[in-house]
Amino acid sequence: MTDPQYPPTTARHGSRPAPPVTATERRQANARPRRNVLAILGLLLGVAAIVVTFVPDVEFVAWPLGGIGLVLAIVGLTQVKKGTAGDRGLAITATVVTAAALLTTAGTLLYLTFIGGGESGLHLPAVAGDKHSVVFQVTSAGGATVRYGSLSDQRTENAPASTDPWEGQASYNNGSYLLTLTADTRNSNVNNVISCAILVDGKKVAENSGTTIALCTANVG
């Protein structure tokens, strides 16, 4: 069955009459574009990324939120150009917001790393106000020589013979470090049980023990 044809519009004097319009063509012309779901999702993810950027300890989630949101927003804008979806203004807004979210996240990261994060490097002894604290512990009933710090910066001290742990303090703001702690007996003729441990922000990240020497290492940052 063919579509019914509607009478053509009245032609102006001296011009050809317009071709007849079918019912299908009229429905297509009057049809409203569907909602741009991808642009909506992209906008929501962009807003979420901006909010998460300023939440401590979970700010890293802003990167995937903003990245996925930007991709969805761009695809939604492409659908608008193809005519398969509407909400052109919403798609543009979603693209701008998600791009701004990624820029905000990058700017915040740079600020915390180079400006707001304070001086970088492992500080021996600890510096008040640093974000992270490090405690080196050694227990040695017969005493021990202790070397502690990082690969690039170490201190040497003597731990007295005691059942109470000897402690060395350090701190840092940012960066990655290989922490090392070595304790060996000062008298090789004495059977001396030595234990070592490294704590970062109160959490034990390494421990070891031996009869004449103990070695603890931990990657942090």
Coordinates of C-alpha atoms in Angstrom, one line a residue:
M1 CA 0.0 0.0 0.0
T2 CA 1.4 3.4 -1.0
D3 CA 1.4 6.4 1.2
P4 CA -1.5 8.8 0.5
Q5 CA -0.4 12.0 -1.2
Y6 CA -1.4 15.4 -0.1
P7 CA -2.0 18.2 -2.6
P8 CA 1.0 20.2 -3.4
T9 CA 1.4 23.7 -2.2
T10 CA 0.3 26.4 -4.5
A11 CA 3.1 27.4 -6.9
R12 CA 4.0 30.9 -7.4
H13 CA 3.5 32.4 -10.9
G14 CA 6.1 31.3 -13.3
S15 CA 7.5 28.4 -11.1
R16 CA 7.0 24.7 -11.1
P17 CA 4.6 23.3 -8.5
A18 CA 6.2 21.6 -5.5
P19 CA 6.1 17.8 -5.5
P20 CA 3.5 16.1 -3.4
V21 CA 4.4 15.3 0.2
T22 CA 3.7 11.7 1.5
A23 CA 2.4 10.9 4.9
T24 CA 5.7 9.2 5.9
E25 CA 7.7 12.3 4.9
R26 CA 5.3 14.5 6.9
R27 CA 5.6 12.3 10.0
Q28 CA 9.4 12.4 9.7
A29 CA 9.3 16.2 9.4
N30 CA 7.1 16.6 12.5
A31 CA 8.9 14.0 14.6
R32 CA 10.8 15.3 17.6
P33 CA 14.4 14.1 18.1
R34 CA 14.7 11.6 21.0
R35 CA 16.3 12.6 24.3
N36 CA 20.1 12.6 24.3
V37 CA 20.7 10.1 27.1
L38 CA 24.5 10.0 26.5
A39 CA 24.7 13.8 27.0
I40 CA 22.8 13.5 30.2
L41 CA 25.0 10.8 31.6
G42 CA 28.1 12.7 30.5
L43 CA 26.9 15.8 32.4
L44 CA 26.2 13.8 35.6
L45 CA 29.6 12.2 35.5
G46 CA 31.3 15.6 34.9
V47 CA 29.5 17.1 37.9
A48 CA 30.4 14.1 40.0
A49 CA 34.1 14.4 38.9
I50 CA 34.3 18.0 40.0
V51 CA 32.8 17.2 43.4
V52 CA 35.0 14.1 44.0
T53 CA 38.1 16.2 43.1
F54 CA 37.8 18.0 46.5
V55 CA 37.2 14.9 48.6
P56 CA 40.3 13.7 50.4
D57 CA 41.5 10.2 49.8
V58 CA 39.1 9.5 46.9
E59 CA 40.1 12.3 44.6
F60 CA 41.7 9.8 42.2
V61 CA 38.2 8.6 41.2
A62 CA 37.7 12.0 39.4
W63 CA 40.0 10.9 36.5
P64 CA 37.8 8.0 35.3
L65 CA 34.6 9.8 36.0
G66 CA 35.6 12.9 34.0
G67 CA 37.2 10.8 31.2
I68 CA 34.1 8.6 30.7
G69 CA 31.9 11.6 31.0
L70 CA 33.8 13.5 28.3
V71 CA 33.6 10.5 25.9
L72 CA 29.8 10.2 26.5
A73 CA 29.3 13.9 26.0
I74 CA 31.2 14.0 22.7
V75 CA 29.3 11.0 21.4
G76 CA 26.0 12.7 22.4
L77 CA 27.1 15.9 20.5
T78 CA 27.9 13.7 17.5
Q79 CA 24.4 12.3 17.6
V80 CA 23.0 15.8 17.6
K81 CA 24.9 16.6 14.5
K82 CA 23.7 13.5 12.8
G83 CA 20.1 14.3 13.8
T84 CA 19.6 11.0 15.7
A85 CA 19.2 12.8 19.0
G86 CA 18.2 16.2 20.3
D87 CA 19.3 18.4 23.3
R88 CA 22.0 20.2 21.5
G89 CA 22.5 22.7 24.3
L90 CA 22.7 19.9 26.8
A91 CA 25.3 18.0 24.8
I92 CA 27.5 21.2 24.6
T93 CA 27.1 21.8 28.3
A94 CA 28.1 18.3 29.1
T95 CA 31.2 18.5 27.0
V96 CA 32.3 21.8 28.6
V97 CA 31.6 20.5 32.1
T98 CA 33.5 17.3 31.7
A99 CA 36.4 19.0 30.1
A100 CA 36.4 21.5 33.0
A101 CA 36.3 18.6 35.5
L102 CA 39.4 17.1 34.0
L103 CA 41.2 20.4 34.0
T104 CA 40.2 21.0 37.6
T105 CA 41.5 17.6 38.6
A106 CA 44.8 18.1 36.9
G107 CA 45.2 21.6 38.4
T108 CA 44.4 20.3 41.9
L109 CA 46.9 17.4 41.5
L110 CA 49.6 19.8 40.4
Y111 CA 48.9 22.2 43.3
L112 CA 49.0 19.4 45.9
T113 CA 52.2 18.0 44.4
F114 CA 54.3 21.1 43.9
I115 CA 52.7 23.8 46.0
G116 CA 50.2 22.6 48.6
G117 CA 51.9 19.4 49.4
G118 CA 54.9 21.0 51.0
E119 CA 58.5 20.2 50.5
S120 CA 59.2 16.8 49.0
G121 CA 61.7 14.3 50.2
L122 CA 62.1 12.0 53.2
H123 CA 62.9 14.1 56.3
L124 CA 65.3 12.7 58.9
P125 CA 64.4 13.5 61.6
A126 CA 60.7 14.1 61.3
V127 CA 59.4 17.6 60.4
A128 CA 56.2 18.8 62.1
G129 CA 53.4 19.5 59.7
D130 CA 54.3 16.8 57.2
K131 CA 51.5 14.6 55.9
H132 CA 53.0 11.2 56.6
S133 CA 55.0 10.0 59.7
V134 CA 57.5 7.1 59.6
V135 CA 58.7 5.2 62.7
F136 CA 61.7 2.8 62.6
Q137 CA 61.7 0.4 65.5
V138 CA 64.5 -2.0 66.7
T139 CA 64.4 -4.3 69.7
S140 CA 67.7 -5.8 70.8
A141 CA 68.4 -7.4 74.2
G142 CA 72.2 -7.0 73.6
G143 CA 72.2 -3.7 71.8
A144 CA 72.7 -3.1 68.0
T145 CA 74.0 -0.7 65.4
V146 CA 71.1 0.8 63.5
R147 CA 71.1 2.2 60.0
Y148 CA 67.7 3.7 58.8
G149 CA 66.2 6.0 56.2
S150 CA 65.9 5.7 52.4
L151 CA 68.4 4.5 49.8
S152 CA 69.5 8.1 49.2
D153 CA 69.6 9.3 52.8
Q154 CA 70.4 7.2 55.9
R155 CA 71.3 7.8 59.5
T156 CA 73.4 5.5 61.8
E157 CA 72.7 5.2 65.6
N158 CA 73.3 2.8 68.4
A159 CA 70.3 1.1 70.0
P160 CA 71.0 0.3 73.7
A161 CA 70.6 -3.1 75.1
S162 CA 67.0 -3.1 76.2
T163 CA 63.7 -5.0 75.9
D164 CA 62.1 -1.7 75.1
P165 CA 62.1 -0.8 71.3
W166 CA 64.5 1.9 70.0
E167 CA 62.7 4.3 67.7
G168 CA 63.9 6.6 64.8
Q169 CA 61.5 9.2 63.4
A170 CA 61.0 10.4 59.8
S171 CA 58.3 12.1 57.8
Y172 CA 57.4 13.1 54.2
N173 CA 54.8 14.9 52.2
N174 CA 54.8 13.3 48.8
G175 CA 56.8 11.1 46.5
S176 CA 57.8 7.4 46.6
Y177 CA 60.6 6.0 48.8
L178 CA 62.2 2.7 49.5
L179 CA 62.6 2.7 53.3
T180 CA 65.3 0.6 54.8
L181 CA 66.2 -0.4 58.3
T182 CA 69.2 -2.5 59.2
A183 CA 70.1 -3.6 62.8
D184 CA 73.1 -5.8 63.5
T185 CA 74.6 -6.9 66.8
R186 CA 77.6 -4.9 68.2
N187 CA 79.1 -8.0 69.7
S188 CA 79.4 -11.0 67.3
N189 CA 80.3 -13.3 70.3
V190 CA 76.9 -12.7 71.9
N191 CA 73.8 -14.6 70.7
N192 CA 71.5 -11.5 70.3
V193 CA 68.0 -11.7 69.0
I194 CA 67.2 -8.5 67.0
S195 CA 63.7 -7.5 65.7
C196 CA 63.0 -4.6 63.4
A197 CA 59.8 -2.9 62.1
I198 CA 58.8 0.1 60.0
L199 CA 55.5 1.9 60.6
V200 CA 54.0 4.5 58.3
D201 CA 51.1 6.6 59.7
G202 CA 50.8 4.1 62.5
K203 CA 50.5 1.1 60.2
K204 CA 53.2 -1.6 60.2
V205 CA 54.5 -2.0 56.7
A206 CA 57.5 -4.2 57.3
E207 CA 59.0 -6.4 60.1
N208 CA 61.7 -8.9 60.4
S209 CA 64.0 -10.6 63.1
G210 CA 67.3 -12.5 63.3
T211 CA 69.9 -13.7 65.7
T212 CA 72.7 -11.3 64.6
I213 CA 71.1 -9.0 62.0
A214 CA 67.6 -7.9 61.0
L215 CA 66.7 -6.1 57.8
C216 CA 63.4 -4.4 57.0
T217 CA 62.4 -2.7 53.7
A218 CA 59.2 -1.1 52.5
N219 CA 58.1 0.9 49.4
V220 CA 55.9 3.8 50.3
G221 CA 54.2 6.7 48.4

